[in-house]
Amino acid sequence: MKLRSKAAALLLLALAVLLLALLSLRARQDLEPPGFPARPEAAPQRRHAPVPTLPPEPRAFPGAAGPRFPRRRPPRLRPGASRPRAASRGKLARRSGEVRSLHSVPPELWIHLAVVACGNRLEETLVMLKSAVLFSHRKMRFHIFTEDALKPEFDKQLRQWPDSYTKKFEHKLYPITFSVGNPQEWKKLFKPCAAQRLFLPVILKDVDSLLYVDTDVLFLRPVDDIWKLLRQFNSTQLAAMAPEHEIPKIGWYSRFARHPFYGSAGVNSGVMLMNLTRIRSTQFKNSLIPTGLAWEEMLLPLYQKYKNAITWGDQDLLNIIFYFNPECLYVFPCQWNYRPDHCMYGSNCKEAEREGVSVLHGNRGVYHDDKQPTFRALYEAIRDFPFRDNLFQSMYYPLQLKFLETVHTLCGRIPQVFLKQIEKTMRRAYEKHIVIHVGPNPMS
């Protein structure tokens, strides 16, 4: 009986030891991530594309440690499949510009913007460039043609802008040069240095496409949008401009021009989109010789023939060129070159009434006098805007109040035409900042 009791006690002890060993093994397995089979050290690992860096996800509570909370095994991906979470994060990061940085954009995808500034046009030019940088998305290269006396100030002012804006562009300063004819005669044609734009295809030999604007131009939406019009060119078109007037019978060219001009009302060269590669390779029809002439070969003889008949200098020469070569010109709507003529005698730009002004052109010096206070209000709003402030609070709302003071003018009676695009652009920028940079409410 004693022997049987001893055997039973030994059996119970053995069972207890076995049970303790099993419990110990189970506890050790619980501390490790379950489901990852052991792999030989030399086994090749599948490499996935790097995931954009995002802020770490918050722990359940401060001080939570890894071993106490086993990680779950992620689902095994099929060949060629991508991680849905990584894809969505990557999409958000690309939209916010954090992964595909502006510096990684290849030069052939940059927007090239050219301007010619002489005399007292320094401030106007800087305000124009500021409007381009405020609203645009793609990286830009500014080609600034100016007098030697203005170069140091351009450099100084542009380098003082905040890093968040200076990273969106590079700039290069060029001297005023004319490759043919008398430089002084070219320089005095119409406004100081304005004829320089005629020589841009010759000077900028490494640039494929270019947007030229006058110093008194303001962008009220991203430059990217007008740059996209290059895609609308057909196989023969190499430049784009807006009509000089929407109603030919009251336009300047149809009433007073003493030389050929494009179409029924002529074109305005204050905003000019160009495919420079096509311009350099085209033989242009002309009134000088029976055969075609290259762009540079044509400029001087054309000027010498018509110099006593032209009033608006280089713009008149461009009208003459495209009169003989109408198939080379793409005409874009007046909203891309909106001037006082479009509202000072009554609204006559239907595209701007429908979609709002995209590019404002304050010719006639309207930014600096009281003749068209609506134009001046827009210029001063962009000039005085502090870069780091909220666009709505520091620009849009004060602009609305200023417009209330302009209702005594015909242009001031259509504020929605001036504000529609700029409001849409600001709203887009605001939503992008809130949704992408700040992120949605994590508690929702």
GROMACS .gro file of C-alpha atoms in nm:
model
  444
    1MET     CA    1   0.000   0.000   0.000
    2LYS     CA    2   0.287   0.234   0.089
    3LEU     CA    3   0.464   0.141  -0.237
    4ARG     CA    4   0.152   0.224  -0.441
    5SER     CA    5   0.120   0.564  -0.264
    6LYS     CA    6   0.485   0.644  -0.340
    7ALA     CA    7   0.438   0.560  -0.709
    8ALA     CA    8   0.130   0.781  -0.729
    9ALA     CA    9   0.317   1.070  -0.565
   10LEU     CA   10   0.609   1.036  -0.809
   11LEU     CA   11   0.367   1.031  -1.104
   12LEU     CA   12   0.194   1.346  -0.984
   13LEU     CA   13   0.532   1.518  -0.938
   14ALA     CA   14   0.638   1.424  -1.294
   15LEU     CA   15   0.311   1.556  -1.433
   16ALA     CA   16   0.356   1.884  -1.243
   17VAL     CA   17   0.711   1.928  -1.380
   18LEU     CA   18   0.588   1.859  -1.735
   19LEU     CA   19   0.303   2.109  -1.694
   20LEU     CA   20   0.540   2.378  -1.566
   21ALA     CA   21   0.772   2.321  -1.863
   22LEU     CA   22   0.483   2.356  -2.108
   23LEU     CA   23   0.360   2.676  -1.942
   24SER     CA   24   0.711   2.824  -1.950
   25LEU     CA   25   0.747   2.748  -2.323
   26ARG     CA   26   0.405   2.900  -2.397
   27ALA     CA   27   0.494   3.220  -2.205
   28ARG     CA   28   0.819   3.258  -2.399
   29GLN     CA   29   0.636   3.228  -2.731
   30ASP     CA   30   0.381   3.490  -2.623
   31LEU     CA   31   0.658   3.748  -2.576
   32GLU     CA   32   0.765   3.719  -2.941
   33PRO     CA   33   0.569   3.833  -3.251
   34PRO     CA   34   0.361   3.531  -3.349
   35GLY     CA   35   0.355   3.374  -3.688
   36PHE     CA   36   0.699   3.471  -3.824
   37PRO     CA   37   0.865   3.147  -3.927
   38ALA     CA   38   1.236   3.125  -3.868
   39ARG     CA   39   1.442   3.181  -4.180
   40PRO     CA   40   1.798   3.077  -4.250
   41GLU     CA   41   2.032   3.374  -4.215
   42ALA     CA   42   2.148   3.342  -4.575
   43ALA     CA   43   1.799   3.336  -4.721
   44PRO     CA   44   1.741   3.631  -4.959
   45GLN     CA   45   1.500   3.896  -4.832
   46ARG     CA   46   1.238   4.057  -5.056
   47ARG     CA   47   1.298   4.430  -5.081
   48HIS     CA   48   1.010   4.673  -5.099
   49ALA     CA   49   1.021   5.029  -5.226
   50PRO     CA   50   1.110   5.276  -4.949
   51VAL     CA   51   0.808   5.423  -4.776
   52PRO     CA   52   0.802   5.803  -4.725
   53THR     CA   53   0.898   5.901  -4.373
   54LEU     CA   54   0.596   5.997  -4.164
   55PRO     CA   55   0.568   6.093  -3.797
   56PRO     CA   56   0.562   5.786  -3.565
   57GLU     CA   57   0.220   5.662  -3.464
   58PRO     CA   58   0.131   5.735  -3.100
   59ARG     CA   59   0.157   5.452  -2.848
   60ALA     CA   60  -0.140   5.332  -2.646
   61PHE     CA   61  -0.011   5.531  -2.347
   62PRO     CA   62   0.320   5.688  -2.239
   63GLY     CA   63   0.585   5.434  -2.149
   64ALA     CA   64   0.422   5.142  -2.330
   65ALA     CA   65   0.692   4.888  -2.414
   66GLY     CA   66   0.713   4.658  -2.712
   67PRO     CA   67   0.743   4.312  -2.552
   68ARG     CA   68   0.431   4.363  -2.341
   69PHE     CA   69   0.221   4.420  -2.656
   70PRO     CA   70   0.294   4.157  -2.920
   71ARG     CA   71   0.304   4.285  -3.277
   72ARG     CA   72   0.058   4.140  -3.522
   73ARG     CA   73   0.191   3.978  -3.833
   74PRO     CA   74   0.120   4.198  -4.139
   75PRO     CA   75  -0.057   4.025  -4.428
   76ARG     CA   76   0.183   3.867  -4.677
   77LEU     CA   77   0.187   4.062  -5.004
   78ARG     CA   78   0.133   3.894  -5.337
   79PRO     CA   79   0.411   3.946  -5.595
   80GLY     CA   80   0.372   4.286  -5.757
   81ALA     CA   81   0.127   4.410  -5.493
   82SER     CA   82   0.203   4.718  -5.288
   83ARG     CA   83   0.124   4.799  -4.929
   84PRO     CA   84  -0.207   4.992  -4.923
   85ARG     CA   85  -0.103   5.200  -4.622
   86ALA     CA   86   0.232   5.286  -4.775
   87ALA     CA   87   0.066   5.378  -5.104
   88SER     CA   88  -0.181   5.611  -4.938
   89ARG     CA   89   0.093   5.773  -4.731
   90GLY     CA   90   0.309   5.813  -5.038
   91LYS     CA   91   0.022   5.978  -5.225
   92LEU     CA   92  -0.032   6.227  -4.945
   93ALA     CA   93   0.337   6.301  -4.924
   94ARG     CA   94   0.365   6.358  -5.298
   95ARG     CA   95   0.067   6.594  -5.292
   96SER     CA   96   0.229   6.798  -5.018
   97GLY     CA   97   0.562   6.810  -5.204
   98GLU     CA   98   0.756   6.639  -4.925
   99VAL     CA   99   0.879   6.338  -5.119
  100ARG     CA  100   0.922   6.468  -5.470
  101SER     CA  101   1.099   6.786  -5.371
  102LEU     CA  102   1.129   7.083  -5.603
  103HIS     CA  103   1.503   7.023  -5.620
  104SER     CA  104   1.445   6.675  -5.763
  105VAL     CA  105   1.237   6.803  -6.058
  106PRO     CA  106   1.444   6.768  -6.377
  107PRO     CA  107   1.530   7.100  -6.546
  108GLU     CA  108   1.327   7.016  -6.858
  109LEU     CA  109   1.010   7.027  -6.645
  110TRP     CA  110   1.077   7.374  -6.500
  111ILE     CA  111   0.872   7.677  -6.597
  112HIS     CA  112   1.087   7.946  -6.759
  113LEU     CA  113   0.969   8.303  -6.697
  114ALA     CA  114   1.140   8.604  -6.858
  115VAL     CA  115   1.106   8.974  -6.785
  116VAL     CA  116   1.289   9.289  -6.898
  117ALA     CA  117   1.331   9.564  -6.637
  118CYS     CA  118   1.496   9.901  -6.691
  119GLY     CA  119   1.470  10.243  -6.530
  120ASN     CA  120   1.227  10.258  -6.237
  121ARG     CA  121   1.074   9.913  -6.291
  122LEU     CA  122   1.249   9.734  -6.004
  123GLU     CA  123   0.952   9.731  -5.762
  124GLU     CA  124   0.700   9.636  -6.031
  125THR     CA  125   0.916   9.345  -6.140
  126LEU     CA  126   0.962   9.216  -5.786
  127VAL     CA  127   0.586   9.231  -5.721
  128MET     CA  128   0.523   9.041  -6.045
  129LEU     CA  129   0.775   8.771  -5.945
  130LYS     CA  130   0.620   8.759  -5.598
  131SER     CA  131   0.277   8.691  -5.746
  132ALA     CA  132   0.427   8.408  -5.952
  133VAL     CA  133   0.592   8.249  -5.648
  134LEU     CA  134   0.294   8.291  -5.413
  135PHE     CA  135   0.054   8.079  -5.614
  136SER     CA  136   0.258   7.844  -5.834
  137HIS     CA  137   0.344   7.480  -5.774
  138ARG     CA  138   0.619   7.381  -6.017
  139LYS     CA  139   0.976   7.501  -5.989
  140MET     CA  140   1.053   7.808  -6.197
  141ARG     CA  141   1.359   7.971  -6.346
  142PHE     CA  142   1.345   8.350  -6.372
  143HIS     CA  143   1.538   8.507  -6.659
  144ILE     CA  144   1.572   8.874  -6.562
  145PHE     CA  145   1.715   9.112  -6.823
  146THR     CA  146   1.814   9.439  -6.662
  147GLU     CA  147   2.063   9.722  -6.644
  148ASP     CA  148   2.385   9.675  -6.449
  149ALA     CA  149   2.276   9.930  -6.188
  150LEU     CA  150   1.971   9.721  -6.091
  151LYS     CA  151   2.139   9.378  -6.069
  152PRO     CA  152   2.267   9.403  -5.707
  153GLU     CA  153   1.923   9.512  -5.581
  154PHE     CA  154   1.746   9.230  -5.764
  155ASP     CA  155   1.987   8.980  -5.609
  156LYS     CA  156   1.950   9.128  -5.262
  157GLN     CA  157   1.570   9.145  -5.266
  158LEU     CA  158   1.513   8.796  -5.407
  159ARG     CA  159   1.752   8.636  -5.156
  160GLN     CA  160   1.565   8.797  -4.866
  161TRP     CA  161   1.247   8.603  -4.937
  162PRO     CA  162   1.170   8.312  -4.698
  163ASP     CA  163   1.325   7.973  -4.775
  164SER     CA  164   0.984   7.817  -4.831
  165TYR     CA  165   0.949   8.045  -5.135
  166THR     CA  166   1.310   8.074  -5.257
  167LYS     CA  167   1.325   7.695  -5.296
  168LYS     CA  168   1.053   7.726  -5.562
  169PHE     CA  169   1.269   7.920  -5.806
  170GLU     CA  170   1.615   8.003  -5.933
  171HIS     CA  171   1.699   8.332  -6.099
  172LYS     CA  172   1.959   8.452  -6.344
  173LEU     CA  173   2.039   8.813  -6.434
  174TYR     CA  174   2.130   8.909  -6.790
  175PRO     CA  175   2.262   9.233  -6.943
  176ILE     CA  176   2.060   9.420  -7.204
  177THR     CA  177   2.202   9.309  -7.540
  178PHE     CA  178   2.091   9.329  -7.902
  179SER     CA  179   2.265   9.096  -8.145
  180VAL     CA  180   2.191   9.295  -8.463
  181GLY     CA  181   2.161   9.664  -8.548
  182ASN     CA  182   2.224   9.969  -8.331
  183PRO     CA  183   2.181   9.879  -7.960
  184GLN     CA  184   2.091  10.235  -7.860
  185GLU     CA  185   1.822  10.252  -8.126
  186TRP     CA  186   1.673   9.922  -8.012
  187LYS     CA  187   1.690  10.028  -7.649
  188LYS     CA  188   1.486  10.343  -7.712
  189LEU     CA  189   1.219  10.166  -7.918
  190PHE     CA  190   0.887  10.235  -7.737
  191LYS     CA  191   0.967  10.183  -7.362
  192PRO     CA  192   1.323  10.144  -7.228
  193CYS     CA  193   1.465   9.801  -7.318
  194ALA     CA  194   1.124   9.663  -7.426
  195ALA     CA  195   1.267   9.547  -7.762
  196GLN     CA  196   1.487   9.301  -7.571
  197ARG     CA  197   1.202   9.047  -7.584
  198LEU     CA  198   1.250   9.018  -7.962
  199PHE     CA  199   1.596   8.873  -7.904
  200LEU     CA  200   1.504   8.613  -7.639
  201PRO     CA  201   1.502   8.318  -7.887
  202VAL     CA  202   1.857   8.415  -7.986
  203ILE     CA  203   1.994   8.468  -7.633
  204LEU     CA  204   1.829   8.179  -7.450
  205LYS     CA  205   1.957   7.907  -7.682
  206ASP     CA  206   1.928   7.630  -7.421
  207VAL     CA  207   1.566   7.708  -7.330
  208ASP     CA  208   1.295   7.516  -7.513
  209SER     CA  209   0.984   7.711  -7.405
  210LEU     CA  210   0.941   8.045  -7.232
  211LEU     CA  211   0.674   8.271  -7.083
  212TYR     CA  212   0.757   8.640  -7.129
  213VAL     CA  213   0.562   8.903  -6.932
  214ASP     CA  214   0.587   9.279  -6.891
  215THR     CA  215   0.687   9.414  -6.551
  216ASP     CA  216   0.331   9.539  -6.488
  217VAL     CA  217   0.178   9.191  -6.493
  218LEU     CA  218   0.033   9.008  -6.189
  219PHE     CA  219  -0.050   8.637  -6.168
  220LEU     CA  220  -0.380   8.572  -5.990
  221ARG     CA  221  -0.354   8.193  -6.031
  222PRO     CA  222  -0.062   7.948  -6.066
  223VAL     CA  223   0.177   8.013  -6.354
  224ASP     CA  224   0.146   7.638  -6.412
  225ASP     CA  225  -0.198   7.697  -6.566
  226ILE     CA  226  -0.089   7.931  -6.844
  227TRP     CA  227   0.218   7.712  -6.902
  228LYS     CA  228  -0.019   7.423  -6.982
  229LEU     CA  229  -0.143   7.616  -7.285
  230LEU     CA  230   0.176   7.506  -7.462
  231ARG     CA  231   0.005   7.167  -7.496
  232GLN     CA  232  -0.270   7.334  -7.699
  233PHE     CA  233  -0.029   7.435  -7.978
  234ASN     CA  234  -0.076   7.252  -8.306
  235SER     CA  235   0.217   7.149  -8.525
  236THR     CA  236   0.270   7.498  -8.674
  237GLN     CA  237   0.206   7.725  -8.374
  238LEU     CA  238   0.511   7.859  -8.193
  239ALA     CA  239   0.382   8.154  -7.987
  240ALA     CA  240   0.066   8.258  -7.803
  241MET     CA  241  -0.076   8.603  -7.724
  242ALA     CA  242  -0.414   8.759  -7.640
  243PRO     CA  243  -0.606   8.998  -7.870
  244GLU     CA  244  -0.531   9.367  -7.830
  245HIS     CA  245  -0.904   9.434  -7.812
  246GLU     CA  246  -1.222   9.230  -7.793
  247ILE     CA  247  -1.425   9.468  -8.012
  248PRO     CA  248  -1.231   9.536  -8.336
  249LYS     CA  249  -1.424   9.845  -8.443
  250ILE     CA  250  -1.312  10.036  -8.132
  251GLY     CA  251  -0.966   9.878  -8.112
  252TRP     CA  252  -0.648  10.081  -8.170
  253TYR     CA  253  -0.503   9.876  -8.456
  254SER     CA  254  -0.825   9.864  -8.657
  255ARG     CA  255  -0.859  10.244  -8.637
  256PHE     CA  256  -0.507  10.386  -8.638
  257ALA     CA  257  -0.242  10.133  -8.745
  258ARG     CA  258  -0.033  10.227  -9.052
  259HIS     CA  259   0.121   9.881  -9.088
  260PRO     CA  260  -0.002   9.519  -9.118
  261PHE     CA  261  -0.128   9.357  -8.798
  262TYR     CA  262  -0.260   9.018  -8.692
  263GLY     CA  263  -0.629   8.937  -8.734
  264SER     CA  264  -0.900   9.200  -8.701
  265ALA     CA  265  -0.777   9.373  -8.383
  266GLY     CA  266  -0.406   9.288  -8.347
  267VAL     CA  267  -0.245   9.113  -8.049
  268ASN     CA  268  -0.095   9.240  -7.723
  269SER     CA  269   0.257   9.121  -7.642
  270GLY     CA  270   0.254   9.194  -7.266
  271VAL     CA  271   0.199   8.822  -7.198
  272MET     CA  272   0.364   8.600  -7.458
  273LEU     CA  273   0.410   8.224  -7.444
  274MET     CA  274   0.679   8.092  -7.679
  275ASN     CA  275   0.819   7.765  -7.806
  276LEU     CA  276   1.172   7.894  -7.865
  277THR     CA  277   1.289   7.573  -8.031
  278ARG     CA  278   1.027   7.614  -8.303
  279ILE     CA  279   1.099   7.985  -8.342
  280ARG     CA  280   1.471   7.917  -8.396
  281SER     CA  281   1.403   7.649  -8.658
  282THR     CA  282   1.129   7.825  -8.859
  283GLN     CA  283   1.167   8.019  -9.183
  284PHE     CA  284   0.922   8.310  -9.163
  285LYS     CA  285   0.731   8.453  -9.456
  286ASN     CA  286   0.781   8.828  -9.487
  287SER     CA  287   0.739   9.135  -9.709
  288LEU     CA  288   1.114   9.175  -9.765
  289ILE     CA  289   1.217   8.885  -9.985
  290PRO     CA  290   1.025   8.605 -10.164
  291THR     CA  291   1.183   8.332  -9.948
  292GLY     CA  292   1.161   8.282  -9.578
  293LEU     CA  293   1.393   8.434  -9.320
  294ALA     CA  294   1.512   8.303  -8.985
  295TRP     CA  295   1.397   8.496  -8.679
  296GLU     CA  296   1.726   8.677  -8.612
  297GLU     CA  297   1.781   8.756  -8.982
  298MET     CA  298   1.437   8.913  -9.008
  299LEU     CA  299   1.437   9.155  -8.711
  300LEU     CA  300   1.663   9.435  -8.836
  301PRO     CA  301   1.534   9.463  -9.198
  302LEU     CA  302   1.177   9.446  -9.069
  303TYR     CA  303   1.243   9.730  -8.825
  304GLN     CA  304   1.418   9.940  -9.090
  305LYS     CA  305   1.124   9.902  -9.327
  306TYR     CA  306   0.849   9.989  -9.078
  307LYS     CA  307   1.020  10.209  -8.817
  308ASN     CA  308   0.843  10.524  -8.935
  309ALA     CA  309   0.502  10.353  -8.927
  310ILE     CA  310   0.508  10.180  -8.589
  311THR     CA  311   0.381  10.331  -8.262
  312TRP     CA  312   0.404  10.051  -8.006
  313GLY     CA  313   0.757   9.939  -8.091
  314ASP     CA  314   0.829   9.569  -8.055
  315GLN     CA  315   0.458   9.482  -8.023
  316ASP     CA  316   0.396   9.632  -8.367
  317LEU     CA  317   0.684   9.430  -8.512
  318LEU     CA  318   0.535   9.111  -8.366
  319ASN     CA  319   0.199   9.200  -8.520
  320ILE     CA  320   0.367   9.244  -8.858
  321ILE     CA  321   0.547   8.908  -8.825
  322PHE     CA  322   0.226   8.720  -8.742
  323TYR     CA  323   0.027   8.903  -9.007
  324PHE     CA  324   0.247   8.725  -9.262
  325ASN     CA  325   0.258   8.401  -9.056
  326PRO     CA  326  -0.089   8.363  -8.895
  327GLU     CA  327  -0.058   7.984  -8.880
  328CYS     CA  328   0.226   8.028  -8.627
  329LEU     CA  329   0.018   8.204  -8.362
  330TYR     CA  330  -0.209   8.058  -8.094
  331VAL     CA  331  -0.452   8.320  -7.958
  332PHE     CA  332  -0.551   8.268  -7.595
  333PRO     CA  333  -0.851   8.438  -7.427
  334CYS     CA  334  -0.842   8.783  -7.270
  335GLN     CA  335  -0.856   8.645  -6.914
  336TRP     CA  336  -0.482   8.563  -6.955
  337ASN     CA  337  -0.396   8.928  -7.033
  338TYR     CA  338  -0.664   9.140  -6.866
  339ARG     CA  339  -0.607   9.515  -6.906
  340PRO     CA  340  -0.797   9.835  -6.816
  341ASP     CA  341  -0.941   9.839  -7.170
  342HIS     CA  342  -1.145   9.532  -7.074
  343CYS     CA  343  -1.351   9.720  -6.816
  344MET     CA  344  -1.288  10.097  -6.821
  345TYR     CA  345  -1.549  10.152  -7.095
  346GLY     CA  346  -1.770   9.864  -6.979
  347SER     CA  347  -1.695   9.495  -6.935
  348ASN     CA  348  -1.603   9.329  -7.264
  349CYS     CA  349  -1.399   9.021  -7.168
  350LYS     CA  350  -1.654   8.740  -7.156
  351GLU     CA  351  -1.401   8.476  -7.046
  352ALA     CA  352  -1.307   8.686  -6.740
  353GLU     CA  353  -1.673   8.738  -6.655
  354ARG     CA  354  -1.721   8.364  -6.665
  355GLU     CA  355  -1.397   8.237  -6.506
  356GLY     CA  356  -1.235   8.544  -6.348
  357VAL     CA  357  -0.910   8.722  -6.432
  358SER     CA  358  -0.614   8.485  -6.449
  359VAL     CA  359  -0.334   8.729  -6.540
  360LEU     CA  360  -0.374   9.102  -6.470
  361HIS     CA  361  -0.187   9.348  -6.693
  362GLY     CA  362  -0.179   9.697  -6.543
  363ASN     CA  363  -0.058   9.893  -6.844
  364ARG     CA  364  -0.110  10.269  -6.873
  365GLY     CA  365   0.064  10.303  -6.533
  366VAL     CA  366  -0.259  10.222  -6.346
  367TYR     CA  367  -0.077  10.068  -6.047
  368HIS     CA  368   0.068  10.409  -5.961
  369ASP     CA  369  -0.216  10.657  -6.013
  370ASP     CA  370  -0.582  10.688  -5.917
  371LYS     CA  371  -0.735  10.636  -6.261
  372GLN     CA  372  -0.813  10.266  -6.206
  373PRO     CA  373  -0.817  10.203  -5.828
  374THR     CA  374  -0.923   9.840  -5.873
  375PHE     CA  375  -0.596   9.758  -6.048
  376ARG     CA  376  -0.400   9.957  -5.793
  377ALA     CA  377  -0.570   9.777  -5.503
  378LEU     CA  378  -0.464   9.437  -5.637
  379TYR     CA  379  -0.108   9.553  -5.695
  380GLU     CA  380  -0.073   9.696  -5.344
  381ALA     CA  381  -0.233   9.389  -5.184
  382ILE     CA  382   0.031   9.160  -5.334
  383ARG     CA  383   0.315   9.408  -5.281
  384ASP     CA  384   0.235   9.454  -4.910
  385PHE     CA  385   0.150   9.091  -4.829
  386PRO     CA  386   0.388   8.947  -4.565
  387PHE     CA  387   0.504   8.610  -4.698
  388ARG     CA  388   0.435   8.411  -4.383
  389ASP     CA  389   0.085   8.543  -4.317
  390ASN     CA  390  -0.248   8.378  -4.396
  391LEU     CA  391  -0.353   8.462  -4.752
  392PHE     CA  392  -0.719   8.509  -4.666
  393GLN     CA  393  -0.667   8.721  -4.356
  394SER     CA  394  -0.382   8.937  -4.483
  395MET     CA  395  -0.468   8.968  -4.852
  396TYR     CA  396  -0.814   8.856  -4.959
  397TYR     CA  397  -1.033   9.012  -4.689
  398PRO     CA  398  -0.852   9.353  -4.694
  399LEU     CA  399  -0.878   9.342  -5.073
  400GLN     CA  400  -1.253   9.302  -5.054
  401LEU     CA  401  -1.274   9.611  -4.830
  402LYS     CA  402  -1.057   9.811  -5.071
  403PHE     CA  403  -1.279   9.714  -5.360
  404LEU     CA  404  -1.574   9.878  -5.182
  405GLU     CA  405  -1.393  10.207  -5.234
  406THR     CA  406  -1.370  10.155  -5.613
  407VAL     CA  407  -1.738  10.116  -5.703
  408HIS     CA  408  -1.746  10.466  -5.851
  409THR     CA  409  -1.547  10.327  -6.150
  410LEU     CA  410  -1.672  10.084  -6.415
  411CYS     CA  411  -1.397   9.837  -6.331
  412GLY     CA  412  -1.481   9.859  -5.961
  413ARG     CA  413  -1.842   9.759  -6.027
  414ILE     CA  414  -1.742   9.406  -6.127
  415PRO     CA  415  -1.532   9.292  -5.826
  416GLN     CA  416  -1.622   8.927  -5.885
  417VAL     CA  417  -1.429   8.936  -6.214
  418PHE     CA  418  -1.110   9.033  -6.031
  419LEU     CA  419  -1.161   8.815  -5.724
  420LYS     CA  420  -1.296   8.487  -5.863
  421GLN     CA  421  -0.966   8.327  -5.964
  422ILE     CA  422  -0.760   8.463  -5.679
  423GLU     CA  423  -1.018   8.334  -5.427
  424LYS     CA  424  -1.018   7.993  -5.593
  425THR     CA  425  -0.637   7.984  -5.589
  426MET     CA  426  -0.617   8.086  -5.222
  427ARG     CA  427  -0.883   7.835  -5.122
  428ARG     CA  428  -0.694   7.557  -5.300
  429ALA     CA  429  -0.371   7.655  -5.125
  430TYR     CA  430  -0.547   7.678  -4.787
  431GLU     CA  431  -0.716   7.339  -4.822
  432LYS     CA  432  -0.391   7.181  -4.934
  433HIS     CA  433  -0.211   7.322  -4.629
  434ILE     CA  434  -0.478   7.213  -4.381
  435VAL     CA  435  -0.556   6.868  -4.523
  436ILE     CA  436  -0.212   6.763  -4.639
  437HIS     CA  437   0.039   6.940  -4.412
  438VAL     CA  438  -0.163   6.950  -4.090
  439GLY     CA  439  -0.369   6.640  -4.162
  440PRO     CA  440  -0.727   6.541  -4.084
  441ASN     CA  441  -0.854   6.539  -3.727
  442PRO     CA  442  -0.717   6.216  -3.572
  443MET     CA  443  -1.015   6.196  -3.332
  444SER     CA  444  -1.273   6.189  -3.613
   0.00000   0.00000   0.00000
